Amino acid sequence: MTSPTADVEDLLRLHAPQVLGALVRRYGHFDEAEDAVQEALLAAAREWPDRGTPDNPRGWLIKVASRRLTDQLRSDEARRRREENAARMTPRDAFTAPAPGESRAPSDDDTLTLLFLCCEPSLTPAAQIALTLRAVGGLTTAEIARAHLVPEATMAQRISRAKQKIRGTPFRQPGPADRDRRLAVVLQVLYLIFNEGYTATSGAALHRADLAREAIRLTRAVRRLLPQEGAVTGLLALMLLTDARSAARTGPHGELVPLDEQDRTRWDAGAIREGTALVEEALGQGPAGVYQLQAAIAALHDEAERAEDTDWPQILALYDILVRRAPEPMAELGRAVAVAMVRGPRAGLDELAALEDRLAGHHRLEAVRGHLLERAGDVEGARTAYGLAAQRTLSRTESRYLQMRAARLTP
């Protein structure tokens, strides 16, 4: 397959959920429709770079995908009957591809409807992520498999099982009684995609930029549809403020550079400005939730010109609110670091003791313990903790960094 240009690739990802929404609304059959859209996207990726982008790219994709889908449905008598029944229930011109310049086209709301469908609570988080990246993000199975470091066949099975599980689920947004809970699942899935891109949980690379960028793109799409939702605004701010540091997180040989040692001139100033403005907007959109508070903490880190200028007392105050509202172990681990920075490493170590049961065996607990023990002057304890953390992480970049920290303390 010819690799599409960046402009064509962006255009395809923009239209993919709207084209899929059009097909699902007309024919049902999410799984077959999604396959047909993927074929249309691949056809466009082959043809458009050489022949030029059609005047109405979305209409072109709908036409090609509809043709592929109807060919597929007509091969089966029962499916043809379902198609005819669906056609009788649908206005004659409701889903024909609009002519160039006409406004009648699939609504952008289909993006949000698809996200709700792909993040169906009955699916596992891994399945939600894979289905979201394929159906809403427009990524191929091969691209998703490479991003998650699994064989393409394994990812294909995961996606196929997910599509089978949601077969028959109505293509509509949840009702008011269920909407907030379902939106929280969508945002959680987007944040999981971002985190896997920003700090890969396994493999040789610390950062999978394609996943982080895709999470930001999808979150921007959700915010365009839900501009008054503080949680959505806060999540986008958090992603931008975190991703702004990406260029400085690794050294010339791919080694990890911790936050307090990063060259802050390499941070993305534009992303920081946008993220900071979004934090202010999010905090004005109702009571501050988890994403708004995390984004506010990220903004305080990003606004400090030097590590020693960081407003740790304010960060600790935000963490105090965060852990009261969502007592999640990783947030409490972040709070322990803030306690150490404000009250000293021994106070931070006392906070870690309360997390032993919930984070037992997690490499980040030992990594933080090593850092605080080193600051407290316990060289032997720090070396042991760094060594344990290096053994427990699946990220080779993190493991090398932790081994280096332990080796530096060896007499």
Protein backbone atom coordinates (compact mmCIF):
# COMPACT_ATOMS: atom_id res chain seq x y z
CA MET A 1 0.00 0.00 0.00
CA THR A 2 1.26 3.44 -0.86
CA SER A 3 1.87 5.47 2.29
CA PRO A 4 -0.55 8.41 2.37
CA THR A 5 0.78 11.90 2.81
CA ALA A 6 0.34 13.48 6.22
CA ASP A 7 -2.48 15.72 4.90
CA VAL A 8 -4.35 12.76 3.40
CA GLU A 9 -3.85 10.72 6.57
CA ASP A 10 -5.25 13.55 8.72
CA LEU A 11 -8.22 13.92 6.36
CA LEU A 12 -9.00 10.20 6.47
CA ARG A 13 -8.90 10.13 10.27
CA LEU A 14 -11.15 13.18 10.41
CA HIS A 15 -13.82 11.58 8.23
CA ALA A 16 -13.53 7.95 9.36
CA PRO A 17 -16.00 8.12 12.29
CA GLN A 18 -18.52 10.17 10.30
CA VAL A 19 -18.43 7.71 7.39
CA LEU A 20 -18.78 4.77 9.76
CA GLY A 21 -21.66 6.49 11.52
CA ALA A 22 -23.47 6.95 8.20
CA LEU A 23 -23.15 3.27 7.33
CA VAL A 24 -24.16 2.02 10.77
CA ARG A 25 -27.20 4.28 10.84
CA ARG A 26 -28.38 2.97 7.47
CA TYR A 27 -27.44 -0.69 7.59
CA GLY A 28 -26.75 -1.54 11.22
CA HIS A 29 -24.10 -4.30 11.31
CA PHE A 30 -21.36 -2.34 13.07
CA ASP A 31 -18.75 -5.04 12.48
CA GLU A 32 -19.36 -5.36 8.71
CA ALA A 33 -19.70 -1.59 8.32
CA GLU A 34 -16.42 -1.01 10.14
CA ASP A 35 -14.65 -3.47 7.84
CA ALA A 36 -16.11 -1.71 4.79
CA VAL A 37 -14.95 1.69 6.04
CA GLN A 38 -11.45 0.31 6.59
CA GLU A 39 -11.41 -0.90 2.98
CA ALA A 40 -12.54 2.51 1.77
CA LEU A 41 -9.83 4.21 3.85
CA LEU A 42 -7.19 1.91 2.39
CA ALA A 43 -8.47 2.62 -1.13
CA ALA A 44 -8.28 6.35 -0.47
CA ALA A 45 -4.76 6.02 0.96
CA ARG A 46 -3.69 4.31 -2.27
CA GLU A 47 -5.46 6.60 -4.73
CA TRP A 48 -5.62 10.11 -3.31
CA PRO A 49 -1.88 10.86 -3.04
CA ASP A 50 -1.51 10.17 -6.80
CA ARG A 51 -4.88 11.22 -8.20
CA GLY A 52 -5.65 14.07 -5.83
CA THR A 53 -8.22 14.46 -3.09
CA PRO A 54 -11.86 14.43 -4.29
CA ASP A 55 -13.89 17.62 -4.00
CA ASN A 56 -16.13 15.84 -1.50
CA PRO A 57 -13.83 13.38 0.32
CA ARG A 58 -16.46 12.31 2.83
CA GLY A 59 -18.98 11.60 0.08
CA TRP A 60 -16.33 9.60 -1.83
CA LEU A 61 -15.61 7.49 1.25
CA ILE A 62 -19.32 6.91 1.94
CA LYS A 63 -19.90 5.86 -1.66
CA VAL A 64 -16.97 3.42 -1.72
CA ALA A 65 -17.67 2.00 1.73
CA SER A 66 -21.39 1.63 0.97
CA ARG A 67 -20.59 -0.25 -2.22
CA ARG A 68 -18.25 -2.60 -0.36
CA LEU A 69 -20.78 -3.15 2.38
CA THR A 70 -23.76 -3.78 0.11
CA ASP A 71 -21.70 -6.25 -1.93
CA GLN A 72 -20.87 -8.05 1.28
CA LEU A 73 -24.45 -8.03 2.58
CA ARG A 74 -25.92 -9.23 -0.70
CA SER A 75 -23.78 -12.34 -0.57
CA ASP A 76 -26.02 -13.63 2.21
CA GLU A 77 -29.79 -14.02 1.82
CA ALA A 78 -30.61 -13.27 5.46
CA ARG A 79 -28.44 -10.19 5.50
CA ARG A 80 -30.08 -8.96 2.31
CA ARG A 81 -33.49 -9.22 3.95
CA ARG A 82 -32.24 -7.20 6.93
CA GLU A 83 -30.82 -4.60 4.55
CA GLU A 84 -34.16 -4.30 2.73
CA ASN A 85 -36.02 -3.94 6.01
CA ALA A 86 -33.60 -1.23 7.12
CA ALA A 87 -33.98 0.55 3.78
CA ARG A 88 -37.78 0.63 4.10
CA MET A 89 -37.42 2.25 7.52
CA THR A 90 -35.01 4.92 6.27
CA PRO A 91 -35.89 8.08 4.27
CA ARG A 92 -34.99 7.61 0.62
CA ASP A 93 -32.16 10.16 0.55
CA ALA A 94 -31.04 10.06 4.18
CA PHE A 95 -27.71 8.42 3.60
CA THR A 96 -26.77 9.05 0.01
CA ALA A 97 -23.45 10.82 -0.39
CA PRO A 98 -24.10 14.57 -0.63
CA ALA A 99 -22.86 16.51 -3.60
CA PRO A 100 -19.83 18.76 -3.15
CA GLY A 101 -20.75 21.86 -1.20
CA GLU A 102 -23.99 20.47 0.21
CA SER A 103 -24.34 20.56 3.97
CA ARG A 104 -26.39 17.36 4.30
CA ALA A 105 -23.73 15.01 5.62
CA PRO A 106 -23.16 12.74 8.59
CA SER A 107 -23.09 14.74 11.78
CA ASP A 108 -19.92 15.23 13.76
CA ASP A 109 -21.98 13.84 16.64
CA ASP A 110 -21.35 10.41 15.12
CA THR A 111 -17.82 10.65 16.48
CA LEU A 112 -19.15 10.87 20.01
CA THR A 113 -21.77 8.18 19.39
CA LEU A 114 -19.06 5.84 18.10
CA LEU A 115 -16.90 6.57 21.12
CA PHE A 116 -19.76 5.62 23.40
CA LEU A 117 -20.25 2.42 21.40
CA CYS A 118 -16.55 1.49 21.37
CA CYS A 119 -16.29 2.19 25.10
CA GLU A 120 -19.26 -0.02 25.97
CA PRO A 121 -18.72 -0.90 29.67
CA SER A 122 -19.10 -4.63 28.99
CA LEU A 123 -15.82 -4.58 27.03
CA THR A 124 -12.43 -4.88 28.71
CA PRO A 125 -10.23 -1.75 28.71
CA ALA A 126 -7.88 -3.41 26.20
CA ALA A 127 -10.80 -4.11 23.86
CA GLN A 128 -12.20 -0.59 24.30
CA ILE A 129 -8.84 0.92 23.39
CA ALA A 130 -8.33 -1.28 20.32
CA LEU A 131 -11.85 -0.71 19.00
CA THR A 132 -11.63 3.04 19.61
CA LEU A 133 -8.34 3.34 17.73
CA ARG A 134 -9.68 1.38 14.78
CA ALA A 135 -13.29 2.59 14.47
CA VAL A 136 -12.89 6.20 15.61
CA GLY A 137 -9.19 6.78 15.07
CA GLY A 138 -9.11 5.14 11.66
CA LEU A 139 -5.92 3.20 12.43
CA THR A 140 -5.40 -0.15 10.74
CA THR A 141 -5.14 -3.34 12.76
CA ALA A 142 -1.44 -3.50 11.89
CA GLU A 143 -0.84 0.03 13.18
CA ILE A 144 -2.64 -0.71 16.46
CA ALA A 145 -0.73 -3.96 16.88
CA ARG A 146 2.62 -2.22 16.34
CA ALA A 147 1.69 0.47 18.85
CA HIS A 148 0.93 -2.17 21.48
CA LEU A 149 3.83 -4.47 20.56
CA VAL A 150 1.61 -7.48 19.89
CA PRO A 151 1.26 -9.63 16.75
CA GLU A 152 -1.24 -8.37 14.19
CA ALA A 153 -3.21 -11.64 14.44
CA THR A 154 -3.59 -11.16 18.19
CA MET A 155 -4.89 -7.63 17.75
CA ALA A 156 -7.24 -8.73 14.95
CA GLN A 157 -8.76 -11.33 17.27
CA ARG A 158 -9.15 -8.76 20.03
CA ILE A 159 -10.95 -6.35 17.72
CA SER A 160 -13.11 -9.09 16.23
CA ARG A 161 -14.22 -10.31 19.66
CA ALA A 162 -15.02 -6.74 20.69
CA LYS A 163 -17.14 -6.15 17.59
CA GLN A 164 -19.01 -9.40 18.14
CA LYS A 165 -19.71 -8.45 21.75
CA ILE A 166 -21.36 -5.16 20.85
CA ARG A 167 -23.29 -6.58 17.90
CA GLY A 168 -26.89 -5.48 18.18
CA THR A 169 -26.12 -2.54 20.47
CA PRO A 170 -28.25 0.42 19.29
CA PHE A 171 -26.28 3.13 17.51
CA ARG A 172 -27.27 6.04 19.70
CA GLN A 173 -25.88 8.09 22.54
CA PRO A 174 -26.83 7.05 26.08
CA GLY A 175 -29.80 8.66 27.74
CA PRO A 176 -29.48 11.42 30.35
CA ALA A 177 -29.56 8.97 33.26
CA ASP A 178 -26.53 7.06 31.95
CA ARG A 179 -24.67 9.74 30.04
CA ASP A 180 -22.26 10.97 32.72
CA ARG A 181 -21.17 7.44 33.64
CA ARG A 182 -20.63 6.50 30.01
CA LEU A 183 -18.76 9.73 29.25
CA ALA A 184 -16.45 8.98 32.18
CA VAL A 185 -15.61 5.62 30.55
CA VAL A 186 -14.89 7.34 27.21
CA LEU A 187 -12.54 9.83 28.87
CA GLN A 188 -10.83 7.06 30.82
CA VAL A 189 -10.17 5.13 27.59
CA LEU A 190 -8.75 8.25 25.90
CA TYR A 191 -6.51 8.87 28.91
CA LEU A 192 -5.32 5.24 28.87
CA ILE A 193 -4.42 5.62 25.19
CA PHE A 194 -2.51 8.81 25.97
CA ASN A 195 -0.65 7.30 28.91
CA GLU A 196 0.40 4.27 26.89
CA GLY A 197 1.75 6.66 24.27
CA TYR A 198 3.46 9.03 26.69
CA THR A 199 5.10 6.35 28.85
CA ALA A 200 4.99 2.93 27.20
CA THR A 201 4.42 0.17 29.72
CA SER A 202 6.73 -2.21 27.88
CA GLY A 203 9.32 -2.37 25.13
CA ALA A 204 12.43 -0.44 24.21
CA ALA A 205 10.87 2.97 23.54
CA LEU A 206 9.84 5.29 26.35
CA HIS A 207 7.41 7.27 24.21
CA ARG A 208 5.02 6.15 21.45
CA ALA A 209 4.25 9.52 19.95
CA ASP A 210 1.63 8.19 17.52
CA LEU A 211 -0.61 6.98 20.34
CA ALA A 212 -0.20 10.16 22.37
CA ARG A 213 -1.02 12.31 19.32
CA GLU A 214 -4.06 10.18 18.49
CA ALA A 215 -5.38 10.49 22.05
CA ILE A 216 -5.01 14.28 21.87
CA ARG A 217 -6.72 14.40 18.46
CA LEU A 218 -9.68 12.33 19.67
CA THR A 219 -10.00 14.38 22.86
CA ARG A 220 -10.03 17.57 20.79
CA ALA A 221 -12.87 16.06 18.75
CA VAL A 222 -14.85 15.30 21.90
CA ARG A 223 -14.27 18.82 23.22
CA ARG A 224 -15.56 20.34 19.97
CA LEU A 225 -18.80 18.44 20.60
CA LEU A 226 -18.92 19.04 24.37
CA PRO A 227 -17.21 22.42 24.90
CA GLN A 228 -18.90 23.05 28.26
CA GLU A 229 -17.84 19.77 29.89
CA GLY A 230 -15.16 20.62 32.45
CA ALA A 231 -13.86 17.03 32.55
CA VAL A 232 -13.29 17.02 28.78
CA THR A 233 -11.58 20.41 28.84
CA GLY A 234 -9.47 19.31 31.80
CA LEU A 235 -8.41 16.08 30.12
CA LEU A 236 -7.32 17.89 26.97
CA ALA A 237 -5.37 20.39 29.10
CA LEU A 238 -3.72 17.56 31.02
CA MET A 239 -2.65 15.80 27.83
CA LEU A 240 -1.24 18.97 26.26
CA LEU A 241 0.65 20.05 29.37
CA THR A 242 2.10 16.58 29.84
CA ASP A 243 2.97 15.97 26.20
CA ALA A 244 4.64 19.42 26.05
CA ARG A 245 7.63 17.91 27.89
CA SER A 246 8.10 14.99 25.48
CA ALA A 247 11.15 16.31 23.63
CA ALA A 248 13.12 16.74 26.85
CA ARG A 249 12.25 13.37 28.42
CA THR A 250 15.06 11.46 26.71
CA GLY A 251 18.71 12.21 26.15
CA PRO A 252 20.78 11.87 22.95
CA HIS A 253 21.03 8.09 23.36
CA GLY A 254 17.39 7.52 24.29
CA GLU A 255 18.07 7.52 28.03
CA LEU A 256 15.34 8.74 30.40
CA VAL A 257 15.76 12.25 31.79
CA PRO A 258 13.73 12.89 34.99
CA LEU A 259 11.57 15.99 35.28
CA ASP A 260 13.88 17.92 37.58
CA GLU A 261 16.85 17.43 35.21
CA GLN A 262 15.13 18.23 31.90
CA ASP A 263 16.19 21.06 29.62
CA ARG A 264 13.04 23.15 29.88
CA THR A 265 13.92 25.20 26.82
CA ARG A 266 12.98 22.08 24.86
CA TRP A 267 9.45 22.03 26.23
CA ASP A 268 6.69 23.02 23.78
CA ALA A 269 5.81 26.57 24.81
CA GLY A 270 2.76 26.70 22.53
CA ALA A 271 1.27 23.55 24.03
CA ILE A 272 1.93 24.91 27.52
CA ARG A 273 0.15 28.18 26.73
CA GLU A 274 -2.84 26.35 25.28
CA GLY A 275 -2.94 23.86 28.12
CA THR A 276 -2.71 26.55 30.78
CA ALA A 277 -5.55 28.51 29.19
CA LEU A 278 -7.65 25.34 29.07
CA VAL A 279 -6.96 24.69 32.77
CA GLU A 280 -8.34 28.11 33.64
CA GLU A 281 -11.37 27.45 31.47
CA ALA A 282 -11.93 23.96 32.92
CA LEU A 283 -11.79 25.21 36.50
CA GLY A 284 -14.56 27.66 35.64
CA GLN A 285 -16.82 24.94 34.24
CA GLY A 286 -18.10 23.62 37.54
CA PRO A 287 -16.61 21.68 40.47
CA ALA A 288 -13.05 20.56 39.77
CA GLY A 289 -12.84 16.86 39.02
CA VAL A 290 -9.88 14.51 38.65
CA TYR A 291 -8.74 15.70 35.21
CA GLN A 292 -9.05 19.39 36.07
CA LEU A 293 -6.98 18.93 39.25
CA GLN A 294 -4.33 16.85 37.51
CA ALA A 295 -4.13 19.44 34.76
CA ALA A 296 -3.69 22.22 37.33
CA ILE A 297 -0.81 20.26 38.88
CA ALA A 298 0.77 19.77 35.44
CA ALA A 299 0.43 23.50 34.74
CA LEU A 300 2.35 24.38 37.92
CA HIS A 301 5.19 22.10 36.83
CA ASP A 302 5.24 23.54 33.31
CA GLU A 303 5.13 27.16 34.42
CA ALA A 304 8.31 26.84 36.53
CA GLU A 305 11.31 28.08 34.57
CA ARG A 306 13.63 25.97 36.74
CA ALA A 307 12.97 22.86 38.83
CA GLU A 308 13.74 24.80 42.00
CA ASP A 309 11.06 27.37 41.08
CA THR A 310 8.28 24.76 41.24
CA ASP A 311 5.45 25.79 43.57
CA TRP A 312 5.42 22.58 45.61
CA PRO A 313 3.16 23.90 48.41
CA GLN A 314 0.47 24.69 45.84
CA ILE A 315 0.98 21.30 44.17
CA LEU A 316 0.58 19.59 47.55
CA ALA A 317 -2.61 21.54 48.21
CA LEU A 318 -4.02 20.35 44.87
CA TYR A 319 -2.99 16.76 45.61
CA ASP A 320 -4.76 17.00 48.97
CA ILE A 321 -7.99 17.85 47.15
CA LEU A 322 -7.37 15.22 44.47
CA VAL A 323 -6.88 12.28 46.82
CA ARG A 324 -9.91 13.30 48.86
CA ARG A 325 -12.09 13.25 45.77
CA ALA A 326 -10.49 10.20 44.14
CA PRO A 327 -8.33 8.16 46.56
CA GLU A 328 -6.46 6.38 43.79
CA PRO A 329 -3.03 4.85 44.63
CA MET A 330 -1.06 6.57 41.85
CA ALA A 331 -2.46 9.96 42.87
CA GLU A 332 -1.46 9.22 46.46
CA LEU A 333 2.01 8.30 45.24
CA GLY A 334 2.25 11.69 43.55
CA ARG A 335 1.10 13.31 46.76
CA ALA A 336 3.85 11.48 48.68
CA VAL A 337 6.43 13.10 46.40
CA ALA A 338 4.86 16.51 46.97
CA VAL A 339 4.90 15.93 50.75
CA ALA A 340 8.60 15.09 50.52
CA MET A 341 9.32 18.25 48.55
CA VAL A 342 7.48 20.43 51.08
CA ARG A 343 8.19 18.66 54.40
CA GLY A 344 11.29 16.61 53.69
CA PRO A 345 12.05 13.08 52.43
CA ARG A 346 11.30 11.33 55.72
CA ALA A 347 7.77 12.73 55.70
CA GLY A 348 7.38 11.45 52.15
CA LEU A 349 8.60 7.99 53.17
CA ASP A 350 6.00 7.91 55.92
CA GLU A 351 3.34 8.54 53.28
CA LEU A 352 4.70 5.66 51.18
CA ALA A 353 4.21 3.26 54.07
CA ALA A 354 0.44 3.69 53.76
CA LEU A 355 0.60 2.58 50.10
CA GLU A 356 2.49 -0.68 50.64
CA ASP A 357 -0.55 -2.94 50.31
CA ARG A 358 -2.20 -1.23 47.35
CA LEU A 359 1.01 -0.79 45.32
CA ALA A 360 2.83 -3.93 46.41
CA GLY A 361 5.05 -5.12 43.56
CA HIS A 362 4.60 -1.96 41.48
CA HIS A 363 7.88 -0.59 40.19
CA ARG A 364 6.85 3.05 40.70
CA LEU A 365 6.51 2.57 44.45
CA GLU A 366 10.10 1.34 44.67
CA ALA A 367 11.35 4.01 42.28
CA VAL A 368 9.89 6.77 44.46
CA ARG A 369 11.17 5.05 47.58
CA GLY A 370 14.66 4.94 46.09
CA HIS A 371 14.51 8.65 45.24
CA LEU A 372 13.36 9.63 48.72
CA LEU A 373 15.85 7.35 50.49
CA GLU A 374 18.63 8.84 48.38
CA ARG A 375 17.55 12.35 49.36
CA ALA A 376 17.42 11.23 53.01
CA GLY A 377 21.01 9.93 52.83
CA ASP A 378 20.16 6.20 53.05
CA VAL A 379 22.44 5.08 50.23
CA GLU A 380 22.08 1.32 50.79
CA GLY A 381 18.30 1.50 51.05
CA ALA A 382 18.10 3.66 47.92
CA ARG A 383 20.28 1.28 45.94
CA THR A 384 18.11 -1.68 46.94
CA ALA A 385 14.89 0.14 46.05
CA TYR A 386 16.21 1.25 42.65
CA GLY A 387 17.27 -2.32 41.93
CA LEU A 388 13.83 -3.69 42.77
CA ALA A 389 12.15 -1.06 40.61
CA ALA A 390 14.45 -1.89 37.68
CA GLN A 391 13.51 -5.57 37.96
CA ARG A 392 9.78 -4.88 38.08
CA THR A 393 9.30 -2.44 35.21
CA LEU A 394 8.61 -3.82 31.73
CA SER A 395 10.01 -0.69 30.07
CA ARG A 396 13.63 -1.20 29.08
CA THR A 397 14.25 2.55 29.07
CA GLU A 398 13.01 2.90 32.64
CA SER A 399 14.90 -0.20 33.70
CA ARG A 400 18.20 1.15 32.34
CA TYR A 401 17.62 4.47 34.10
CA LEU A 402 16.87 2.79 37.44
CA GLN A 403 19.90 0.52 37.10
CA MET A 404 22.02 3.59 36.43
CA ARG A 405 20.68 5.26 39.57
CA ALA A 406 21.51 2.15 41.61
CA ALA A 407 24.99 1.87 40.06
CA ARG A 408 25.72 5.51 40.84
CA LEU A 409 25.25 4.71 44.54
CA THR A 410 27.51 1.66 44.49
CA PRO A 411 30.78 2.28 46.39
